[in-house]
PDB file of C-alpha atoms in Angstrom:
ATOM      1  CA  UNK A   1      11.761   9.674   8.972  1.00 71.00           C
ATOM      2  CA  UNK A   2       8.434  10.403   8.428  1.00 76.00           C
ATOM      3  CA  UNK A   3       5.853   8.140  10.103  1.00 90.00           C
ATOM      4  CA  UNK A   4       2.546   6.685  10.607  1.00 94.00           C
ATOM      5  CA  UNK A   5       1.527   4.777  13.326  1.00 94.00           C
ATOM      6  CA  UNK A   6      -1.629   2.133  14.288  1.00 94.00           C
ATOM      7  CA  UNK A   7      -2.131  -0.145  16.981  1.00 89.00           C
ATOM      8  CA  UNK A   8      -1.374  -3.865  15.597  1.00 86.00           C
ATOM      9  CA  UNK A   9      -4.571  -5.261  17.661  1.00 86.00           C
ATOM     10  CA  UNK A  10      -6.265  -7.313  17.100  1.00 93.00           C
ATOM     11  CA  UNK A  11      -9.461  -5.378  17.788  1.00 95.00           C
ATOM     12  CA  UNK A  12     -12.254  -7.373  18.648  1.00 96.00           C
ATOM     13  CA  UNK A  13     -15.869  -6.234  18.074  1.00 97.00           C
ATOM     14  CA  UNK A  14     -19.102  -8.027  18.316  1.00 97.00           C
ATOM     15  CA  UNK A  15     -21.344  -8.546  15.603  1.00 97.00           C
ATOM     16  CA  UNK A  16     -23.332  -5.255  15.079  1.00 97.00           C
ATOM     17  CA  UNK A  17     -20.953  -2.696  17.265  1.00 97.00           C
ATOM     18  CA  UNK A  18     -18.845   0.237  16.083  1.00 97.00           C
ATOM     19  CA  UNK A  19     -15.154  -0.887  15.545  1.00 97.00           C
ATOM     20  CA  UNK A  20     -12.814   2.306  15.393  1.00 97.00           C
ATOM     21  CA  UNK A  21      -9.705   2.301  14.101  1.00 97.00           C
ATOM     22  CA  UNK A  22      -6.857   4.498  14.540  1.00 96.00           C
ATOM     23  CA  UNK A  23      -3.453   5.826  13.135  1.00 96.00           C
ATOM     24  CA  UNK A  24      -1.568   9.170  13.532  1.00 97.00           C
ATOM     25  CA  UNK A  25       1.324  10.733  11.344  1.00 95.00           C
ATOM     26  CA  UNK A  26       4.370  12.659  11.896  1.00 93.00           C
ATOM     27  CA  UNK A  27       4.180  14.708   9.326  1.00 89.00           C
ATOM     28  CA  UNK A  28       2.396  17.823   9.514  1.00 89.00           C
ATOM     29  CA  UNK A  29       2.181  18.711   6.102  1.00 86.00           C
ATOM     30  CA  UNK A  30       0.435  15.595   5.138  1.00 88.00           C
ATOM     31  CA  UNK A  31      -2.454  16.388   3.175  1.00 88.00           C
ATOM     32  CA  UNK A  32      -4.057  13.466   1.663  1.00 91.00           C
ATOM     33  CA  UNK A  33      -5.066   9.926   4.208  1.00 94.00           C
ATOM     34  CA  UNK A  34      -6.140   7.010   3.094  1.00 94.00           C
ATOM     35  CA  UNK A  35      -7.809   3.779   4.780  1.00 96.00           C
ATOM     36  CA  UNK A  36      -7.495   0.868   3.042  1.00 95.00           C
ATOM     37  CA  UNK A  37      -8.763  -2.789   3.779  1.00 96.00           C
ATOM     38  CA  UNK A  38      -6.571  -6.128   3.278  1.00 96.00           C
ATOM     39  CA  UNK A  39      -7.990  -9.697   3.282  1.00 95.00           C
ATOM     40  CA  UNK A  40      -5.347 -12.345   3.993  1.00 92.00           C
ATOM     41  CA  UNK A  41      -2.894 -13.164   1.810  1.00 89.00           C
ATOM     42  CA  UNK A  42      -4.779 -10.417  -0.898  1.00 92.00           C
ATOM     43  CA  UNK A  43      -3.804  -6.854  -1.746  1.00 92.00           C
ATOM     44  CA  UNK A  44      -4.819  -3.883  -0.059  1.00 94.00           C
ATOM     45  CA  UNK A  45      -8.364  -2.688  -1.516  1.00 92.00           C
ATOM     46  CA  UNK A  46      -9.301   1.358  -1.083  1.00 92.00           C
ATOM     47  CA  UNK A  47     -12.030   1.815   1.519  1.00 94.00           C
ATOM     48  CA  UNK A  48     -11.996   5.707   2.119  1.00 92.00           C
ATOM     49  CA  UNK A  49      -9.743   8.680   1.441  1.00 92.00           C
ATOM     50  CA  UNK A  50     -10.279  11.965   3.486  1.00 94.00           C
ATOM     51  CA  UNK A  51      -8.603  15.437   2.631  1.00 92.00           C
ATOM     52  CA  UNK A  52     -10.253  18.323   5.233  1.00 91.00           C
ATOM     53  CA  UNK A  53     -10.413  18.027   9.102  1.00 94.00           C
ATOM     54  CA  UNK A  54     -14.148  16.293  10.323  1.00 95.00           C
ATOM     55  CA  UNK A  55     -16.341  13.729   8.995  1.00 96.00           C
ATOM     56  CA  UNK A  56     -16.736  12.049   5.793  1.00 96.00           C
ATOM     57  CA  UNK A  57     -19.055   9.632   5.631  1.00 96.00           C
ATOM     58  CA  UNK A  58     -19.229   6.199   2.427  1.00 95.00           C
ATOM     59  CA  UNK A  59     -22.224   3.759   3.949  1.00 96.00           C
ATOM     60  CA  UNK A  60     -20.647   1.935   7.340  1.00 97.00           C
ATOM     61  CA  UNK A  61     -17.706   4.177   7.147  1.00 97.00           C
ATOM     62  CA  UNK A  62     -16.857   6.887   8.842  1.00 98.00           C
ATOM     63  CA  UNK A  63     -13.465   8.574   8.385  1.00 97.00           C
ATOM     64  CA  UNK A  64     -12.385  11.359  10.709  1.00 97.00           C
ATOM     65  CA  UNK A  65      -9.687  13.782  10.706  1.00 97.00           C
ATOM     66  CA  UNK A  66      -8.054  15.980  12.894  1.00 96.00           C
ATOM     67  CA  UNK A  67      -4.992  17.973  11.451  1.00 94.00           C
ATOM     68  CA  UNK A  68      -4.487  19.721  14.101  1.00 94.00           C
ATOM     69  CA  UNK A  69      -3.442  16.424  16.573  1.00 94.00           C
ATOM     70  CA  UNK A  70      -2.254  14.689  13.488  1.00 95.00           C
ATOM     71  CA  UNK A  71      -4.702  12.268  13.749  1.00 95.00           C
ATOM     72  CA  UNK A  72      -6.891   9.880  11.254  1.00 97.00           C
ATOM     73  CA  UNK A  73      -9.496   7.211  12.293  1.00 97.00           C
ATOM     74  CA  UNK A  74     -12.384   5.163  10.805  1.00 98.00           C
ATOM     75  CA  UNK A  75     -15.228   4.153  12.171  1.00 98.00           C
ATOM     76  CA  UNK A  76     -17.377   0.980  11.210  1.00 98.00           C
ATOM     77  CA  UNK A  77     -20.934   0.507  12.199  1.00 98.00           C
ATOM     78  CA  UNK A  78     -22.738  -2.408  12.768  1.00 97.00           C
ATOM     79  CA  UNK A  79     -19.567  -4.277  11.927  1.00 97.00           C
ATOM     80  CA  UNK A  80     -19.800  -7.920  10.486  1.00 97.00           C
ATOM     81  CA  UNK A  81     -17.969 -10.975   9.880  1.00 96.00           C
ATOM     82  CA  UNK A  82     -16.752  -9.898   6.512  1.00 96.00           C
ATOM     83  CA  UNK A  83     -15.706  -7.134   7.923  1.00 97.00           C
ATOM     84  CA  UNK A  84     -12.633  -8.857   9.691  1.00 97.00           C
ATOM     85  CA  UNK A  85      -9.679  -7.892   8.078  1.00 97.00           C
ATOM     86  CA  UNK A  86      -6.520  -5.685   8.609  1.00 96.00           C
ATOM     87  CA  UNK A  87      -6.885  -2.148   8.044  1.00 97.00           C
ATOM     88  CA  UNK A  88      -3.840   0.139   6.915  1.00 96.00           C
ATOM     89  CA  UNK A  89      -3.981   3.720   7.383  1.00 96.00           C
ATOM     90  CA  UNK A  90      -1.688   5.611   4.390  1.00 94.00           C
ATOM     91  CA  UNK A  91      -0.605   9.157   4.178  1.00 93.00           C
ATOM     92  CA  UNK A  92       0.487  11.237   1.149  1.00 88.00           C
ATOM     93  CA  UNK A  93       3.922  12.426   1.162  1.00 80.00           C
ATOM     94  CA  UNK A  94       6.512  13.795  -1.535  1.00 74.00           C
ATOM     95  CA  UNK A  95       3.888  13.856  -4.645  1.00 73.00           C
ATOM     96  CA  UNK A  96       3.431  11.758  -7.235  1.00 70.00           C
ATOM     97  CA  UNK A  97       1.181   9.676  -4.820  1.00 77.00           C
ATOM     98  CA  UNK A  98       3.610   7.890  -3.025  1.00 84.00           C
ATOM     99  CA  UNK A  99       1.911   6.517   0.261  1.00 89.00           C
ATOM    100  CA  UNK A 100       3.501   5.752   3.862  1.00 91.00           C
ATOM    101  CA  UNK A 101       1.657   3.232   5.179  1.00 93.00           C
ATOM    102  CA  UNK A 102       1.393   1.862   8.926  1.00 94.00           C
ATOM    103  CA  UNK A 103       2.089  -1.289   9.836  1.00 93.00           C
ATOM    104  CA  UNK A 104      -2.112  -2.231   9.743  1.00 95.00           C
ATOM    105  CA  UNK A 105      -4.935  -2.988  12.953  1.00 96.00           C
ATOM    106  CA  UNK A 106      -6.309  -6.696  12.757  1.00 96.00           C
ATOM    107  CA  UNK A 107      -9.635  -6.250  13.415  1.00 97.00           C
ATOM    108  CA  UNK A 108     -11.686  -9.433  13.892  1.00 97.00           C
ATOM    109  CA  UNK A 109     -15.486  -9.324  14.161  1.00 97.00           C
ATOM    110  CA  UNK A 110     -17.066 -12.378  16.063  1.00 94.00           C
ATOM    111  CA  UNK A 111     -20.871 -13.712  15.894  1.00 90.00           C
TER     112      UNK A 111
ATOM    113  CA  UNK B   1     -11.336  -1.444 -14.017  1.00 69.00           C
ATOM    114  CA  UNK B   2      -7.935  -0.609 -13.727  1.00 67.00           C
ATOM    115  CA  UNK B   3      -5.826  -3.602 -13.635  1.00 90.00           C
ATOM    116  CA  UNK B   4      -2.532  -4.273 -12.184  1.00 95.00           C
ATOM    117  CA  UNK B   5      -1.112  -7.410 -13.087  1.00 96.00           C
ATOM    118  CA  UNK B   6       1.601  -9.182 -11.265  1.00 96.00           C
ATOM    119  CA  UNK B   7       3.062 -12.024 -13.524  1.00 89.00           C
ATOM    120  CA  UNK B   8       4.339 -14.392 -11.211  1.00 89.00           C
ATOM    121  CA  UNK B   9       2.504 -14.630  -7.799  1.00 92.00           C
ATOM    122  CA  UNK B  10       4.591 -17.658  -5.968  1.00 95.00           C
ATOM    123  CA  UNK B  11       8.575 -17.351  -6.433  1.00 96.00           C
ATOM    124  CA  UNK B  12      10.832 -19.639  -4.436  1.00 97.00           C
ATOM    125  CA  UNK B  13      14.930 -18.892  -5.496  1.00 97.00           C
ATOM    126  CA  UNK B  14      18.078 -19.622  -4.102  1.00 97.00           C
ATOM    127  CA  UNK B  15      20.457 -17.274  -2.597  1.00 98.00           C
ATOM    128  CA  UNK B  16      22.732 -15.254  -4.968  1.00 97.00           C
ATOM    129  CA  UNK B  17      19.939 -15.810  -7.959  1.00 97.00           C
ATOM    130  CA  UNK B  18      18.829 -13.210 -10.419  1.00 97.00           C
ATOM    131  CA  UNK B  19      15.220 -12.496  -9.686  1.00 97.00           C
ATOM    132  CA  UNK B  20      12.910 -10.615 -11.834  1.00 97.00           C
ATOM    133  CA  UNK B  21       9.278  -9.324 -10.733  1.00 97.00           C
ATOM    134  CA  UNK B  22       7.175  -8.007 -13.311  1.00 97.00           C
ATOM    135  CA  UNK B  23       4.007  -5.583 -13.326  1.00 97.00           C
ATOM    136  CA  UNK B  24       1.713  -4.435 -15.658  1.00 97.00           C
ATOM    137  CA  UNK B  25      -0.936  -2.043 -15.522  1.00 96.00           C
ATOM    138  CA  UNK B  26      -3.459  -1.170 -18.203  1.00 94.00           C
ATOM    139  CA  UNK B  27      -5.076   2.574 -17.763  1.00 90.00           C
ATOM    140  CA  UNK B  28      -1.752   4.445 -18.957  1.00 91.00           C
ATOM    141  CA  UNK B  29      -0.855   5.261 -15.333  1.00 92.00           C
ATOM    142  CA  UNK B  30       2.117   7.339 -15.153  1.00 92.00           C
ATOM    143  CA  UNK B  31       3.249   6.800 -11.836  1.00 93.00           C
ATOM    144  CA  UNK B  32       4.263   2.911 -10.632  1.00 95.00           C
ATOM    145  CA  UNK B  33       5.833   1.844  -7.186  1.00 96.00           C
ATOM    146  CA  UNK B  34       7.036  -1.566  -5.737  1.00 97.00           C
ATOM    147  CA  UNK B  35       6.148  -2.204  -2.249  1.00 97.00           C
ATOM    148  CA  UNK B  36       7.220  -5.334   0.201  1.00 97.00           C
ATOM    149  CA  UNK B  37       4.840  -6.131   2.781  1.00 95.00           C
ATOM    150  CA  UNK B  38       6.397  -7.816   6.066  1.00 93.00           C
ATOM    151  CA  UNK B  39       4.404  -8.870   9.338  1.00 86.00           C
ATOM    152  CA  UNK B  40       4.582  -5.769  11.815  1.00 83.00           C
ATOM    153  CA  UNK B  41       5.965  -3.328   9.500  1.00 84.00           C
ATOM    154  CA  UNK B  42       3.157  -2.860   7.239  1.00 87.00           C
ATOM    155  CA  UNK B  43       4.193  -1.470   3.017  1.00 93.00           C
ATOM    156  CA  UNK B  44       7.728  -0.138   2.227  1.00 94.00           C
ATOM    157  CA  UNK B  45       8.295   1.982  -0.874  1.00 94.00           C
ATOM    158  CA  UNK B  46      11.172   0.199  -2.500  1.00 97.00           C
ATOM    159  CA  UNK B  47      11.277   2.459  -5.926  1.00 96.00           C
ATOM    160  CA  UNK B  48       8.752   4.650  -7.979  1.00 94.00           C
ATOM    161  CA  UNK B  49       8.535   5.523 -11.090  1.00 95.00           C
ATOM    162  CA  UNK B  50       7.200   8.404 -12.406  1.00 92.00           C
ATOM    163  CA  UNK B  51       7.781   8.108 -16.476  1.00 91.00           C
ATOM    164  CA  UNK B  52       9.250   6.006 -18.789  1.00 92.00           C
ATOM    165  CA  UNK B  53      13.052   5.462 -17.661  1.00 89.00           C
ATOM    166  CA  UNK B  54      12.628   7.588 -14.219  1.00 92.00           C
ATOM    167  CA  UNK B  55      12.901   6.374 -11.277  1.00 93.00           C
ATOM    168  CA  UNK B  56      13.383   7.331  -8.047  1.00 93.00           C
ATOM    169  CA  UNK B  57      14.291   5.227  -4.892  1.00 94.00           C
ATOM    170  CA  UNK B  58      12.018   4.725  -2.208  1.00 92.00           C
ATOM    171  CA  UNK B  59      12.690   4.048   1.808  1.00 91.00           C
ATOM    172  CA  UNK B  60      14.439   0.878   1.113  1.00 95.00           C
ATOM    173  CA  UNK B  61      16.008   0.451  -2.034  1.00 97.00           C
ATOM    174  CA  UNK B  62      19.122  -1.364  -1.191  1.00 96.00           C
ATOM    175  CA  UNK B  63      19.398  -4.532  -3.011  1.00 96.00           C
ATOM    176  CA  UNK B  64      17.157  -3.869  -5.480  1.00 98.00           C
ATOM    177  CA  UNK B  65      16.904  -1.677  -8.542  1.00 97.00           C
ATOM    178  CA  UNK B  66      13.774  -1.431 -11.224  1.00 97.00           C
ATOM    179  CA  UNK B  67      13.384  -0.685 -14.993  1.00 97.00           C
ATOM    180  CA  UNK B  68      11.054   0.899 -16.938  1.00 97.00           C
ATOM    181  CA  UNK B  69      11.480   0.992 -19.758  1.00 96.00           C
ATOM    182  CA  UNK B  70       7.875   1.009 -21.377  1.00 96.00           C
ATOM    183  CA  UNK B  71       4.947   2.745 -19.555  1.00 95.00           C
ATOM    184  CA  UNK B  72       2.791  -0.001 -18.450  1.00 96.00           C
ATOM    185  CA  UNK B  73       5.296  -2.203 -17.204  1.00 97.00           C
ATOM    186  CA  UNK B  74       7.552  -1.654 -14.156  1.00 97.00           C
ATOM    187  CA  UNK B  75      10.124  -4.408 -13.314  1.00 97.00           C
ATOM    188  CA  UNK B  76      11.515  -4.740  -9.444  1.00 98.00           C
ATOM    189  CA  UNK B  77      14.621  -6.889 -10.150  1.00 98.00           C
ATOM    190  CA  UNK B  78      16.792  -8.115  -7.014  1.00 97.00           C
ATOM    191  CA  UNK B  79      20.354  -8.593  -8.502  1.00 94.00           C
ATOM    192  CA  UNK B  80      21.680 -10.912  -6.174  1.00 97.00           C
ATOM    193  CA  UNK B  81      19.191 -12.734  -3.660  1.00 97.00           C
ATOM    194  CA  UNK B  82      19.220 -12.768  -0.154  1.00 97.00           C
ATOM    195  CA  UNK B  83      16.851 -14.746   2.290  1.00 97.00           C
ATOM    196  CA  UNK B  84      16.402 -11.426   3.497  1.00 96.00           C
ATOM    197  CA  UNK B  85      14.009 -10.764   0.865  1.00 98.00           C
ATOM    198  CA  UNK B  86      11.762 -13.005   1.401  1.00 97.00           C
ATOM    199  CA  UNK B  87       8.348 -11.174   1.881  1.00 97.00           C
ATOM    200  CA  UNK B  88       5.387 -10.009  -0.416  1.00 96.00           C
ATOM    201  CA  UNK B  89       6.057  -7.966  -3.154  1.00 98.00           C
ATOM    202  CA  UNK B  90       2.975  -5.215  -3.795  1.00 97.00           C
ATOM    203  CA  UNK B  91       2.972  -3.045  -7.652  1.00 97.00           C
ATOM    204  CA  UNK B  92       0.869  -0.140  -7.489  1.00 95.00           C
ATOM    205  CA  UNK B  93      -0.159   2.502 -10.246  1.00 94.00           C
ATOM    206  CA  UNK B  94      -1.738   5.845 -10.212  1.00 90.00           C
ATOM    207  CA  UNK B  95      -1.636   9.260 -12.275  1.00 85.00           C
ATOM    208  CA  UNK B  96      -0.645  12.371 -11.620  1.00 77.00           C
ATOM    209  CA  UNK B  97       2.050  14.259  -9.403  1.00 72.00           C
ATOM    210  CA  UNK B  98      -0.057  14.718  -6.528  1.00 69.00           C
ATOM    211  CA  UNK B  99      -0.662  13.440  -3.534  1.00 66.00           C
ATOM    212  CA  UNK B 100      -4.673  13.077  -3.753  1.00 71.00           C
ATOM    213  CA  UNK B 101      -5.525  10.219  -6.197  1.00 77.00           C
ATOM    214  CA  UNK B 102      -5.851   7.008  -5.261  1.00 82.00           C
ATOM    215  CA  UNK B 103      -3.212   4.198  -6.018  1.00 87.00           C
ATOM    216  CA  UNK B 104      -4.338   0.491  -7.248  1.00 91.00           C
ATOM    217  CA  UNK B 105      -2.352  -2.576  -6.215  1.00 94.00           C
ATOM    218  CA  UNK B 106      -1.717  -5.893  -8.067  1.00 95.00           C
ATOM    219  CA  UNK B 107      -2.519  -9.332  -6.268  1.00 94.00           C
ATOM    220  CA  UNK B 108       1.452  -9.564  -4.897  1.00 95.00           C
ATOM    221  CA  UNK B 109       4.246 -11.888  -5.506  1.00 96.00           C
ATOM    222  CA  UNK B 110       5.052 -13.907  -2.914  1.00 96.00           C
ATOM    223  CA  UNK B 111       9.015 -14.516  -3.014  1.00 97.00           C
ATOM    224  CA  UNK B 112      10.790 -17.144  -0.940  1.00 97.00           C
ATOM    225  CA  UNK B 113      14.803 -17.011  -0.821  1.00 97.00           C
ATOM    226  CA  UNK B 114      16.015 -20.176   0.357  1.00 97.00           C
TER     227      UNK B 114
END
């Protein structure tokens, strides 16, 4: 059974820090990762997908990647309110796009 | 915008009902999935679909089966309820046979077996 796992949190962060999230996968053949964002009681909204080991950075977010220790994170700077939410980390597996998602971090940003 | 339209968001059924959840999405996505969402265990595929009339079963597809039987609309249909299946159902769509492009979710159906 292929896998992906994420600490359920919740993650607390101040206003303003660097929340980091992360998730590894079983599989080592995964190729494509995904972070996505979900409000509650809304669907999950793409923040960032990443394809080659390091960095890729979209404004705030950092996603990082490390094949090798089947590993995936994202990084948040100067977090904010809106920013509390849980995140779900997703993996490609099998083709046609079909996603294995972890169970989600709760992150909660406080004033 | 691609949209991905859930008909009917709040469901509440009794045991042993017929339940029908439909989907529709509107940029000629081949691919379409049904998820259900449950505290602590995060999305499970239920089924895909990959073309008109394919499909192909996902981690959990007992209980359920799907149709499709035009392209933009994908049907997750639960033959005989169980309060088991309570939970959030998620439709997705995306193209190509891949792995790389990104997948868009509908707003959910929230289904209560009673």
């Amino acid at each position: 059974q292929k896998e992906v796992e994420q600490n359920s949190g919740p993650l607390s962060v101040p206003e303003g820090a660097i929340a980091s999230l992360n998730c590894t996968y079983s599989d080592r053949g995964s190729q494509s990762f995904f972070w996505y964002r979900q409000y509650s009681g809304k669907s999950p909204e793409l923040i960032m997908f990443i394809y080659s080991n390091g960095d890729k950075e979209d404004g705030r977010f950092t996603a990082q990647l490390n094949k090798a220790s089947q590993y995936v994170s994202l990084l948040i700077r100067d977090s904010q309110p809106s920013d509390s939410a849980t995140y779900l980390c997703a993996v490609g597996s099998g083709g046609y796009n079909k996603l294995i998602f972890g169970a989600g971090t709760r992150l909660a940003v406080h004033p | 915008d691609v949209k991905v339209t859930q008909s009917s968001r709040y469901l509440v059924k009794r045991t042993g009902e017929k339940v029908f959840l439909e989907c529709v999405q509107d940029m000629d996505h081949e691919n379409m999935f049904w998820y259900r969402q449950d505290p602590g265990l995060g999305l499970r595929l239920i089924y895909f679909s990959y073309d008109v009339k394919m499909k192909e079963k996902g981690d959990i597809p007992e209980g359920y089966s799907v149709s499709r039987e035009k392209k933009e609309r994908f049907s997750l249909i639960l033959e005989s309820a169980s309060t088991n299946q309570t939970s959030m159902y998620l439709c997705a769509s995306s193209f190509g046979q891949g792995n790389g492009n990104t997948i868009y979710f509908g707003e959910g159906s929230w289904l209560t077996v009673v």
